């Protein structure tokens, strides 16, 4: 670790959001209904029955929000495009008024000196595709996604150079189509669910995963075909990271093997163009239906490897028996952040990019999300003292800087999130922003962590 704790020159310091979580204006200017509208409008699904109908009203306040990001010193902004704004029916005739919102946003960002990074799918699937085809249960959705992605790259291509196809396969597929258990320590797990809130069999889940990665690959090809030369494309996957207990070659090898195998349905097939033997043998050996051509599409070459990193997936140690590694349980007293699933371990932000380079030879890595929820309150003096988020940032970014100082090619970091927003099933209560949002008045107030972020950008270093 270098004494000045600096990041490489040209490092992108960004902030991230997603459409459903901040835009509001859920049925304005011709937007179609998404599966998240349907889900959040069904009582009992989201805490306090919060919805994204208004959310941060970013759709109308985007200029103020861009100015706030500029004040943070951010030089990159990762936002998502709402598919149902562009194709209200999922496919067919595009909706120009929806496209115009993103034209205005992109122009505002560029005028502020902030590079736009657009995510094409952050979970707000057009409801029509769910109704007609069962969403990602059908290959039709993968094809429709590519058509939409290519159209957007053509429309924004003169100004947007960086695209992420799909956000967090490992979240929306698992949570949406079956529900997923994550370990939180002491042998306990918590169950996460999400829209469209269906429960398919293990065998069918493999097929859903296949359609999601196929949609990604088809979209990569469509973006390259319809965007201008030099357009850069990747995904934004919450790689589930195995953390070695000891930093020894044996432990690190065990953690790499576990990371590769346990991400076989998403990351590994996108990087390698094949399903591992153990993956094909899982779920009673039920194999998804696929062709060699599809595998090649899924593994279309990417310009960068982009990962969302919050928590360790597992602690791993080597073992003599197959497969050569085993889980070490997470202790009951292990420290956590506010979100029920958020096991705290800064070193995961070292091991995640480390594994991307060592397993798959990644040559350009972006951290597309990292951050934490905190119990933030606006105090009488008008400030928000999120001391735990400052601790989190310093600790996690110290580990990211350790990675870059070892030559691991991390080229940017996007903090989740620019501002507090609708935290999916947790509603507005779990605040992830550098900027506090009063959800009654919609007034924005930068937090203590915003000062930390601004200073880190100014010095291009951990502060
Ligand atoms: C991500 N986990 O979700 C999403 O991309 C964001 O939309 C979301 O607001 C943010 O992270 C914070 O939750 C995650 O269990 C959900 O480890 C669950 C986990 C990680 C990320």
Short mmCIF file of C-alpha atoms and ligand atoms in Angstrom, two decimals:
data_model
loop_
_atom_site.label_atom_id
_atom_site.label_comp_id
_atom_site.label_asym_id
_atom_site.label_seq_id
_atom_site.Cartn_x
_atom_site.Cartn_y
_atom_site.Cartn_z
CA UNK A 1 0.00 0.00 0.00
CA UNK A 2 1.52 3.29 -1.02
CA UNK A 3 1.89 5.97 1.63
CA UNK A 4 -0.03 8.61 -0.29
CA UNK A 5 -3.01 6.19 -0.73
CA UNK A 6 -3.52 7.52 -4.26
CA UNK A 7 -5.58 5.99 -7.05
CA UNK A 8 -4.22 5.85 -10.61
CA UNK A 9 -4.43 8.95 -12.81
CA UNK A 10 -7.67 9.15 -14.76
CA UNK A 11 -9.61 7.18 -12.14
CA UNK A 12 -13.39 7.61 -12.48
CA UNK A 13 -15.06 8.79 -9.27
CA UNK A 14 -18.73 8.20 -9.86
CA UNK A 15 -22.06 7.87 -8.15
CA UNK A 16 -24.87 5.50 -9.13
CA UNK A 17 -28.66 5.32 -9.13
CA UNK A 18 -31.40 3.44 -10.97
CA UNK A 19 -34.53 4.64 -12.74
CA UNK A 20 -37.23 2.98 -10.65
CA UNK A 21 -35.55 3.98 -7.40
CA UNK A 22 -35.35 7.73 -8.09
CA UNK A 23 -37.32 8.93 -11.12
CA UNK A 24 -40.96 8.89 -10.02
CA UNK A 25 -43.28 10.14 -12.81
CA UNK A 26 -44.26 6.50 -13.14
CA UNK A 27 -46.97 7.04 -15.73
CA UNK A 28 -45.94 10.32 -17.34
CA UNK A 29 -45.12 11.07 -20.95
CA UNK A 30 -46.38 7.73 -22.17
CA UNK A 31 -44.38 5.41 -19.88
CA UNK A 32 -45.67 1.84 -19.75
CA UNK A 33 -46.18 -0.17 -16.56
CA UNK A 34 -43.23 -2.15 -15.21
CA UNK A 35 -43.19 -5.27 -13.04
CA UNK A 36 -41.94 -3.07 -10.20
CA UNK A 37 -44.99 -0.80 -10.51
CA UNK A 38 -47.18 -3.88 -10.26
CA UNK A 39 -45.18 -5.33 -7.37
CA UNK A 40 -45.02 -2.13 -5.30
CA UNK A 41 -48.71 -1.36 -5.89
CA UNK A 42 -49.60 -4.70 -4.31
CA UNK A 43 -49.96 -4.07 -0.56
CA UNK A 44 -47.53 -5.92 1.68
CA UNK A 45 -44.72 -6.30 -0.81
CA UNK A 46 -42.67 -3.20 0.06
CA UNK A 47 -42.08 -1.92 3.58
CA UNK A 48 -44.72 0.72 4.48
CA UNK A 49 -46.20 0.05 1.04
CA UNK A 50 -43.76 2.61 -0.35
CA UNK A 51 -43.74 2.89 -4.15
CA UNK A 52 -41.65 4.49 -6.89
CA UNK A 53 -44.65 6.55 -8.11
CA UNK A 54 -42.98 9.79 -6.98
CA UNK A 55 -39.74 8.54 -5.35
CA UNK A 56 -37.17 11.37 -5.57
CA UNK A 57 -39.07 13.08 -8.40
CA UNK A 58 -35.76 13.01 -10.24
CA UNK A 59 -37.67 12.99 -13.54
CA UNK A 60 -38.51 16.65 -12.88
CA UNK A 61 -35.56 17.59 -10.65
CA UNK A 62 -32.75 16.09 -12.72
CA UNK A 63 -31.05 19.46 -13.28
CA UNK A 64 -30.81 20.08 -9.53
CA UNK A 65 -29.53 16.52 -9.07
CA UNK A 66 -26.82 16.94 -11.69
CA UNK A 67 -25.72 20.17 -9.98
CA UNK A 68 -25.52 18.28 -6.66
CA UNK A 69 -23.37 15.56 -8.28
CA UNK A 70 -21.10 18.21 -9.72
CA UNK A 71 -20.75 19.65 -6.24
CA UNK A 72 -19.70 16.17 -5.00
CA UNK A 73 -16.87 16.33 -7.52
CA UNK A 74 -18.18 13.24 -9.33
CA UNK A 75 -16.81 12.84 -12.86
CA UNK A 76 -19.00 9.84 -13.72
CA UNK A 77 -22.67 9.05 -13.24
CA UNK A 78 -24.14 5.59 -13.59
CA UNK A 79 -27.91 5.81 -14.12
CA UNK A 80 -30.38 3.39 -15.62
CA UNK A 81 -32.84 3.80 -18.44
CA UNK A 82 -36.40 2.68 -17.81
CA UNK A 83 -37.24 0.24 -20.58
CA UNK A 84 -41.01 0.98 -20.31
CA UNK A 85 -40.35 4.69 -20.96
CA UNK A 86 -38.70 3.82 -24.29
CA UNK A 87 -40.90 0.89 -25.30
CA UNK A 88 -44.09 1.13 -23.22
CA UNK A 89 -45.20 -2.26 -24.57
CA UNK A 90 -41.73 -3.81 -24.29
CA UNK A 91 -41.38 -3.99 -28.07
CA UNK A 92 -42.83 -2.18 -31.06
CA UNK A 93 -43.08 1.58 -31.40
CA UNK A 94 -40.62 3.66 -29.37
CA UNK A 95 -41.93 6.50 -27.23
CA UNK A 96 -40.06 9.67 -28.15
CA UNK A 97 -41.17 11.57 -25.03
CA UNK A 98 -39.53 8.91 -22.85
CA UNK A 99 -36.33 9.06 -24.88
CA UNK A 100 -36.30 12.84 -24.60
CA UNK A 101 -35.96 12.65 -20.81
CA UNK A 102 -32.65 10.79 -21.19
CA UNK A 103 -31.56 13.22 -23.91
CA UNK A 104 -32.11 16.09 -21.47
CA UNK A 105 -30.34 14.23 -18.65
CA UNK A 106 -27.31 13.35 -20.78
CA UNK A 107 -26.99 16.91 -22.08
CA UNK A 108 -27.13 18.24 -18.53
CA UNK A 109 -24.44 15.78 -17.39
CA UNK A 110 -22.09 16.60 -20.23
CA UNK A 111 -22.52 20.33 -19.61
CA UNK A 112 -21.51 19.66 -15.97
CA UNK A 113 -18.41 17.72 -17.03
CA UNK A 114 -19.83 14.38 -15.81
CA UNK A 115 -19.40 11.29 -18.01
CA UNK A 116 -22.67 9.35 -18.44
CA UNK A 117 -22.60 5.56 -17.92
CA UNK A 118 -25.99 4.08 -18.85
CA UNK A 119 -27.41 0.81 -17.49
CA UNK A 120 -30.08 -0.66 -19.74
CA UNK A 121 -31.81 -3.02 -17.32
CA UNK A 122 -32.10 -2.31 -13.63
CA UNK A 123 -35.06 -4.62 -13.02
CA UNK A 124 -38.02 -2.56 -14.31
CA UNK A 125 -39.21 -5.01 -16.96
CA UNK A 126 -42.22 -3.89 -19.04
CA UNK A 127 -45.25 -5.63 -17.53
CA UNK A 128 -46.43 -6.55 -21.03
CA UNK A 129 -43.43 -8.90 -21.41
CA UNK A 130 -44.20 -10.51 -18.07
CA UNK A 131 -47.84 -11.01 -19.09
CA UNK A 132 -47.15 -12.22 -22.63
CA UNK A 133 -44.10 -14.44 -22.05
CA UNK A 134 -43.48 -14.87 -18.32
CA UNK A 135 -40.66 -12.31 -18.46
CA UNK A 136 -37.19 -13.82 -18.41
CA UNK A 137 -38.70 -17.31 -18.45
CA UNK A 138 -38.85 -16.79 -22.21
CA UNK A 139 -36.21 -16.20 -24.85
CA UNK A 140 -38.59 -13.60 -26.32
CA UNK A 141 -37.66 -11.26 -23.48
CA UNK A 142 -33.95 -11.66 -24.24
CA UNK A 143 -34.60 -10.76 -27.88
CA UNK A 144 -36.81 -7.79 -26.99
CA UNK A 145 -34.11 -6.57 -24.61
CA UNK A 146 -31.51 -6.56 -27.36
CA UNK A 147 -33.82 -4.59 -29.68
CA UNK A 148 -34.38 -1.99 -26.99
CA UNK A 149 -30.65 -1.82 -26.11
CA UNK A 150 -29.64 -1.30 -29.74
CA UNK A 151 -32.25 1.43 -30.17
CA UNK A 152 -30.94 3.31 -27.11
CA UNK A 153 -27.31 3.01 -28.26
CA UNK A 154 -28.34 4.49 -31.59
CA UNK A 155 -30.25 7.36 -29.97
CA UNK A 156 -27.64 8.28 -27.34
CA UNK A 157 -24.53 7.05 -29.14
CA UNK A 158 -23.30 10.50 -30.13
CA UNK A 159 -22.99 11.38 -26.41
CA UNK A 160 -22.96 8.18 -24.30
CA UNK A 161 -19.85 6.04 -24.71
CA UNK A 162 -20.31 3.53 -21.85
CA UNK A 163 -23.13 1.04 -21.38
CA UNK A 164 -23.88 -1.67 -18.86
CA UNK A 165 -26.41 -4.18 -20.12
CA UNK A 166 -27.98 -5.76 -17.03
CA UNK A 167 -27.70 -4.92 -13.35
CA UNK A 168 -27.13 -7.80 -10.93
CA UNK A 169 -28.20 -11.04 -12.58
CA UNK A 170 -27.49 -12.72 -9.26
CA UNK A 171 -30.10 -10.49 -7.56
CA UNK A 172 -33.07 -10.12 -9.86
CA UNK A 173 -33.11 -13.65 -11.27
CA UNK A 174 -32.68 -15.43 -7.96
CA UNK A 175 -34.83 -13.07 -5.86
CA UNK A 176 -37.48 -12.55 -8.53
CA UNK A 177 -37.99 -16.09 -9.79
CA UNK A 178 -37.49 -18.15 -6.66
CA UNK A 179 -36.32 -16.07 -3.67
CA UNK A 180 -32.82 -16.36 -2.32
CA UNK A 181 -31.35 -17.06 1.13
CA UNK A 182 -28.20 -15.21 2.13
CA UNK A 183 -26.19 -16.03 5.24
CA UNK A 184 -25.85 -13.28 7.79
CA UNK A 185 -23.86 -15.04 10.52
CA UNK A 186 -24.46 -17.50 13.31
CA UNK A 187 -26.01 -20.00 10.92
CA UNK A 188 -28.86 -17.61 10.16
CA UNK A 189 -30.05 -16.73 6.69
CA UNK A 190 -32.48 -14.12 5.47
CA UNK A 191 -34.76 -14.58 2.53
CA UNK A 192 -34.82 -11.95 -0.24
CA UNK A 193 -37.65 -11.78 -2.78
CA UNK A 194 -38.41 -9.31 -5.58
CA UNK A 195 -40.64 -8.66 -8.60
CA UNK A 196 -42.11 -10.56 -10.39
CA UNK A 197 -42.24 -12.64 -7.20
CA UNK A 198 -42.77 -16.04 -8.76
CA UNK A 199 -41.31 -19.32 -7.65
CA UNK A 200 -40.05 -21.59 -10.39
CA UNK A 201 -38.41 -24.97 -9.99
CA UNK A 202 -34.61 -25.32 -9.72
CA UNK A 203 -34.56 -26.67 -13.25
CA UNK A 204 -36.58 -23.77 -14.66
CA UNK A 205 -34.41 -21.31 -12.75
CA UNK A 206 -31.43 -22.52 -14.77
CA UNK A 207 -33.37 -21.68 -17.91
CA UNK A 208 -34.25 -18.21 -16.58
CA UNK A 209 -30.57 -17.57 -15.84
CA UNK A 210 -29.71 -18.69 -19.35
CA UNK A 211 -32.20 -16.24 -20.88
CA UNK A 212 -30.81 -13.40 -18.76
CA UNK A 213 -27.20 -13.97 -19.85
CA UNK A 214 -28.38 -14.53 -23.41
CA UNK A 215 -30.21 -11.19 -23.25
CA UNK A 216 -26.96 -9.62 -22.11
CA UNK A 217 -24.98 -11.14 -25.00
CA UNK A 218 -27.57 -10.20 -27.61
CA UNK A 219 -27.64 -6.66 -26.21
CA UNK A 220 -23.83 -6.40 -26.39
CA UNK A 221 -24.03 -7.27 -30.07
CA UNK A 222 -26.92 -4.87 -30.72
CA UNK A 223 -25.14 -2.01 -28.94
CA UNK A 224 -21.98 -2.62 -30.98
CA UNK A 225 -23.99 -2.80 -34.20
CA UNK A 226 -26.06 0.32 -33.59
CA UNK A 227 -23.77 2.50 -31.47
CA UNK A 228 -20.82 4.38 -32.97
CA UNK A 229 -17.27 3.01 -33.15
CA UNK A 230 -15.62 3.13 -29.74
CA UNK A 231 -18.78 2.43 -27.72
CA UNK A 232 -17.82 0.50 -24.59
CA UNK A 233 -20.02 -2.27 -23.18
CA UNK A 234 -20.08 -4.42 -20.06
CA UNK A 235 -22.53 -5.67 -17.42
CA UNK A 236 -22.94 -4.76 -13.75
CA UNK A 237 -22.94 -8.03 -11.85
CA UNK A 238 -22.97 -8.48 -8.10
CA UNK A 239 -20.33 -11.14 -8.28
CA UNK A 240 -20.60 -13.33 -5.20
CA UNK A 241 -17.10 -13.21 -3.83
CA UNK A 242 -15.34 -15.95 -1.90
CA UNK A 243 -12.92 -14.39 0.58
CA UNK A 244 -9.89 -16.46 1.62
CA UNK A 245 -9.44 -16.80 5.37
CA UNK A 246 -5.66 -16.48 5.05
CA UNK A 247 -3.75 -14.52 2.46
CA UNK A 248 -1.66 -17.53 1.42
CA UNK A 249 -1.41 -19.05 -2.08
CA UNK A 250 -3.42 -22.14 -1.02
CA UNK A 251 -6.25 -20.15 0.50
CA UNK A 252 -6.35 -17.70 -2.39
CA UNK A 253 -6.51 -20.57 -4.92
CA UNK A 254 -9.37 -22.14 -2.95
CA UNK A 255 -11.27 -18.83 -2.89
CA UNK A 256 -10.76 -18.37 -6.64
CA UNK A 257 -12.06 -21.87 -7.37
CA UNK A 258 -15.13 -21.28 -5.18
CA UNK A 259 -15.81 -17.89 -6.82
CA UNK A 260 -15.64 -19.39 -10.30
CA UNK A 261 -17.90 -22.35 -9.49
CA UNK A 262 -20.49 -20.48 -7.45
CA UNK A 263 -21.00 -17.83 -10.13
CA UNK A 264 -21.25 -20.46 -12.87
CA UNK A 265 -24.76 -19.50 -14.02
CA UNK A 266 -23.88 -15.85 -14.64
CA UNK A 267 -20.37 -14.47 -14.42
CA UNK A 268 -18.48 -17.62 -15.36
CA UNK A 269 -20.53 -18.38 -18.46
CA UNK A 270 -20.35 -14.73 -19.59
CA UNK A 271 -16.57 -14.74 -19.18
CA UNK A 272 -15.87 -18.25 -20.49
CA UNK A 273 -18.71 -19.15 -22.85
CA UNK A 274 -19.36 -22.48 -21.18
CA UNK A 275 -21.26 -23.87 -18.23
CA UNK A 276 -19.07 -25.70 -15.74
CA UNK A 277 -19.61 -29.47 -15.38
CA UNK A 278 -20.67 -29.08 -11.76
CA UNK A 279 -23.20 -26.43 -12.73
CA UNK A 280 -24.71 -28.66 -15.41
CA UNK A 281 -24.87 -31.50 -12.89
CA UNK A 282 -26.65 -29.34 -10.27
CA UNK A 283 -30.42 -29.36 -9.70
CA UNK A 284 -30.56 -33.07 -10.43
CA UNK A 285 -28.59 -32.68 -13.65
CA UNK A 286 -31.32 -30.69 -15.36
CA UNK A 287 -29.62 -28.80 -18.13
CA UNK A 288 -30.89 -25.55 -19.55
CA UNK A 289 -31.71 -25.75 -23.23
CA UNK A 290 -28.99 -23.94 -25.12
CA UNK A 291 -26.89 -24.05 -28.26
CA UNK A 292 -23.19 -23.49 -28.90
CA UNK A 293 -24.12 -20.36 -30.84
CA UNK A 294 -25.91 -19.02 -27.79
CA UNK A 295 -22.88 -19.68 -25.60
CA UNK A 296 -20.74 -17.68 -28.03
CA UNK A 297 -23.24 -14.81 -27.90
CA UNK A 298 -23.31 -14.92 -24.09
CA UNK A 299 -19.51 -14.62 -24.02
CA UNK A 300 -19.36 -11.73 -26.51
CA UNK A 301 -16.14 -9.82 -25.79
CA UNK A 302 -16.57 -6.93 -23.37
CA UNK A 303 -14.64 -3.71 -22.89
CA UNK A 304 -14.62 -3.91 -19.11
CA UNK A 305 -15.61 -6.15 -16.22
CA UNK A 306 -18.04 -4.31 -13.96
CA UNK A 307 -19.00 -5.51 -10.54
CA UNK A 308 -21.19 -4.40 -7.65
CA UNK A 309 -19.51 -5.23 -4.35
CA UNK A 310 -21.10 -4.99 -0.91
CA UNK A 311 -20.53 -8.10 1.18
CA UNK A 312 -18.46 -11.26 1.24
CA UNK A 313 -20.34 -14.18 -0.30
CA UNK A 314 -18.48 -16.80 1.69
CA UNK A 315 -15.33 -17.29 3.74
CA UNK A 316 -13.37 -20.15 2.22
CA UNK A 317 -10.51 -22.38 3.29
CA UNK A 318 -8.75 -25.16 1.36
CA UNK A 319 -9.90 -28.78 1.87
CA UNK A 320 -8.42 -32.16 0.92
CA UNK A 321 -11.72 -33.54 -0.32
CA UNK A 322 -13.42 -32.42 -3.58
CA UNK A 323 -13.91 -29.71 -4.70
CA UNK A 324 -10.77 -28.65 -2.79
CA UNK A 325 -12.35 -25.92 -0.66
CA UNK A 326 -14.97 -25.55 2.01
CA UNK A 327 -17.04 -22.84 3.68
CA UNK A 328 -16.09 -21.31 6.97
CA UNK A 329 -19.27 -20.16 8.70
CA UNK A 330 -19.82 -16.46 9.31
CA UNK A 331 -19.74 -15.86 13.04
CA UNK A 332 -22.91 -14.69 14.81
CA UNK A 333 -21.10 -11.61 16.12
CA UNK A 334 -19.70 -10.62 12.72
CA UNK A 335 -20.14 -6.83 12.22
CA UNK A 336 -22.92 -5.67 9.93
CA UNK A 337 -24.21 -2.51 8.34
CA UNK A 338 -27.88 -1.47 8.54
CA UNK A 339 -29.33 -3.64 5.74
CA UNK A 340 -30.30 -7.05 7.05
CA UNK A 341 -28.02 -8.75 4.47
CA UNK A 342 -25.06 -6.44 4.82
CA UNK A 343 -22.18 -8.38 6.38
CA UNK A 344 -19.33 -5.84 6.79
CA UNK A 345 -15.93 -6.74 5.38
CA UNK A 346 -13.85 -4.09 3.59
CA UNK A 347 -11.47 -6.73 2.18
CA UNK A 348 -14.15 -7.91 -0.22
CA UNK A 349 -13.35 -4.75 -2.21
CA UNK A 350 -9.79 -6.03 -2.56
CA UNK A 351 -10.64 -9.66 -3.36
CA UNK A 352 -13.40 -8.94 -5.88
CA UNK A 353 -11.19 -7.17 -8.45
CA UNK A 354 -8.31 -9.47 -7.51
CA UNK A 355 -10.37 -12.51 -8.53
CA UNK A 356 -11.57 -10.82 -11.75
CA UNK A 357 -7.96 -10.45 -12.80
CA UNK A 358 -6.66 -13.77 -11.52
CA UNK A 359 -9.56 -15.98 -12.70
CA UNK A 360 -10.49 -14.27 -15.97
CA UNK A 361 -7.60 -11.97 -16.80
CA UNK A 362 -9.77 -8.83 -16.61
CA UNK A 363 -7.91 -5.86 -18.04
CA UNK A 364 -10.29 -3.08 -17.13
CA UNK A 365 -12.46 -3.28 -14.03
CA UNK A 366 -15.08 -0.85 -12.72
CA UNK A 367 -16.74 -1.07 -9.32
CA UNK A 368 -20.23 -0.19 -10.49
CA UNK A 369 -21.72 -0.16 -6.97
CA UNK A 370 -20.52 -0.11 -3.39
CA UNK A 371 -22.04 1.62 -0.38
CA UNK A 372 -24.18 1.03 2.68
CA UNK A 373 -27.46 1.98 4.29
CA UNK A 374 -27.32 3.97 7.53
CA UNK A 375 -29.92 5.30 9.97
CA UNK A 376 -29.46 8.88 8.79
CA UNK A 377 -31.41 11.76 10.30
CA UNK A 378 -31.48 15.44 9.49
CA UNK A 379 -30.47 17.15 12.74
CA UNK A 380 -31.61 20.52 14.10
CA UNK A 381 -28.46 22.18 12.74
CA UNK A 382 -29.43 21.05 9.24
CA UNK A 383 -26.75 18.38 8.88
CA UNK A 384 -26.67 14.60 8.54
CA UNK A 385 -23.89 12.94 10.54
CA UNK A 386 -23.42 9.56 8.87
CA UNK A 387 -20.23 8.65 10.70
CA UNK A 388 -20.68 4.95 9.94
CA UNK A 389 -20.83 5.60 6.18
CA UNK A 390 -17.60 7.63 6.43
CA UNK A 391 -16.00 4.68 8.24
CA UNK A 392 -17.36 2.32 5.59
CA UNK A 393 -16.00 4.43 2.74
CA UNK A 394 -12.55 4.82 4.24
CA UNK A 395 -12.27 1.13 5.10
CA UNK A 396 -13.58 -0.24 1.78
CA UNK A 397 -11.67 2.23 -0.40
CA UNK A 398 -8.47 1.51 1.50
CA UNK A 399 -8.82 -2.04 0.21
CA UNK A 400 -9.64 -0.88 -3.32
CA UNK A 401 -6.55 1.32 -3.28
CA UNK A 402 -4.55 -1.69 -2.13
CA UNK A 403 -5.74 -3.48 -5.28
CA UNK A 404 -4.80 -0.63 -7.62
CA UNK A 405 -1.41 -0.19 -5.93
CA UNK A 406 -0.72 -3.87 -6.75
CA UNK A 407 -1.47 -3.18 -10.40
CA UNK A 408 -4.96 -4.68 -10.51
CA UNK A 409 -6.60 -2.62 -13.29
CA UNK A 410 -9.50 -0.94 -11.50
CA UNK A 411 -10.40 2.14 -13.51
CA UNK A 412 -13.32 3.56 -11.60
CA UNK A 413 -15.60 3.44 -8.57
CA UNK A 414 -19.31 4.33 -8.44
CA UNK A 415 -20.75 4.92 -5.00
CA UNK A 416 -24.23 3.56 -4.38
CA UNK A 417 -25.92 5.87 -4.14
CA UNK A 418 -25.87 9.51 -5.17
CA UNK A 419 -28.97 10.09 -3.06
CA UNK A 420 -31.31 8.24 -0.72
CA UNK A 421 -33.94 6.41 -2.75
CA UNK A 422 -36.47 3.59 -2.84
CA UNK A 423 -34.47 0.66 -1.50
CA UNK A 424 -36.68 -1.97 -3.19
CA UNK A 425 -38.48 -4.14 -0.61
CA UNK A 426 -36.96 -2.09 2.24
CA UNK A 427 -38.75 1.06 1.04
CA UNK A 428 -37.47 4.57 1.77
CA UNK A 429 -36.25 3.66 5.26
CA UNK A 430 -32.91 2.20 4.22
CA UNK A 431 -30.96 5.26 3.10
CA UNK A 432 -27.89 4.66 0.89
CA UNK A 433 -27.20 8.20 -0.34
CA UNK A 434 -24.31 10.62 0.00
CA UNK A 435 -27.17 13.11 -0.21
CA UNK A 436 -30.10 12.94 2.19
CA UNK A 437 -33.61 13.21 0.76
CA UNK A 438 -36.61 14.31 2.82
CA UNK A 439 -39.32 12.21 1.20
CA UNK A 440 -42.07 14.64 2.36
CA UNK A 441 -40.60 17.85 0.93
CA UNK A 442 -38.14 16.18 -1.50
CA UNK A 443 -35.47 18.58 -0.25
CA UNK A 444 -31.89 17.33 -0.72
CA UNK A 445 -29.10 17.77 1.89
CA UNK A 446 -25.52 16.51 1.38
CA UNK A 447 -24.36 14.33 4.29
CA UNK A 448 -21.02 14.18 6.11
CA UNK A 449 -20.06 11.37 3.70
CA UNK A 450 -20.52 13.81 0.80
CA UNK A 451 -17.65 15.83 2.29
CA UNK A 452 -15.55 12.66 2.48
CA UNK A 453 -16.31 11.78 -1.12
CA UNK A 454 -15.56 15.30 -2.41
CA UNK A 455 -12.19 15.35 -0.65
CA UNK A 456 -11.30 11.86 -1.91
CA UNK A 457 -12.04 12.95 -5.48
CA UNK A 458 -10.07 16.18 -5.03
CA UNK A 459 -6.98 14.24 -3.90
CA UNK A 460 -7.70 11.10 -5.96
CA UNK A 461 -6.86 9.21 -2.79
CA UNK A 462 -8.27 7.62 0.35
CA UNK A 463 -8.75 10.35 2.94
C1 LIG B 1 -28.07 -3.57 -5.27
N1 LIG B 1 -26.99 -8.54 -1.19
O1 LIG B 1 -28.86 -4.59 -4.69
C2 LIG B 1 -28.87 -2.92 -6.38
O2 LIG B 1 -28.21 -2.91 -7.63
C3 LIG B 1 -29.36 -1.55 -6.04
O3 LIG B 1 -30.46 -1.22 -6.82
C4 LIG B 1 -29.65 -1.48 -4.55
O4 LIG B 1 -30.33 -0.36 -4.15
C5 LIG B 1 -28.30 -1.60 -3.85
O5 LIG B 1 -27.58 -2.74 -4.29
C6 LIG B 1 -28.41 -1.66 -2.33
O6 LIG B 1 -29.14 -2.77 -1.94
C7 LIG B 1 -28.34 -5.52 -3.79
O7 LIG B 1 -27.79 -9.24 -0.56
C8 LIG B 1 -29.24 -6.30 -3.10
O8 LIG B 1 -25.76 -8.72 -1.03
C9 LIG B 1 -28.80 -7.30 -2.24
C10 LIG B 1 -27.45 -7.52 -2.06
C11 LIG B 1 -26.53 -6.73 -2.75
C12 LIG B 1 -26.98 -5.73 -3.61
#
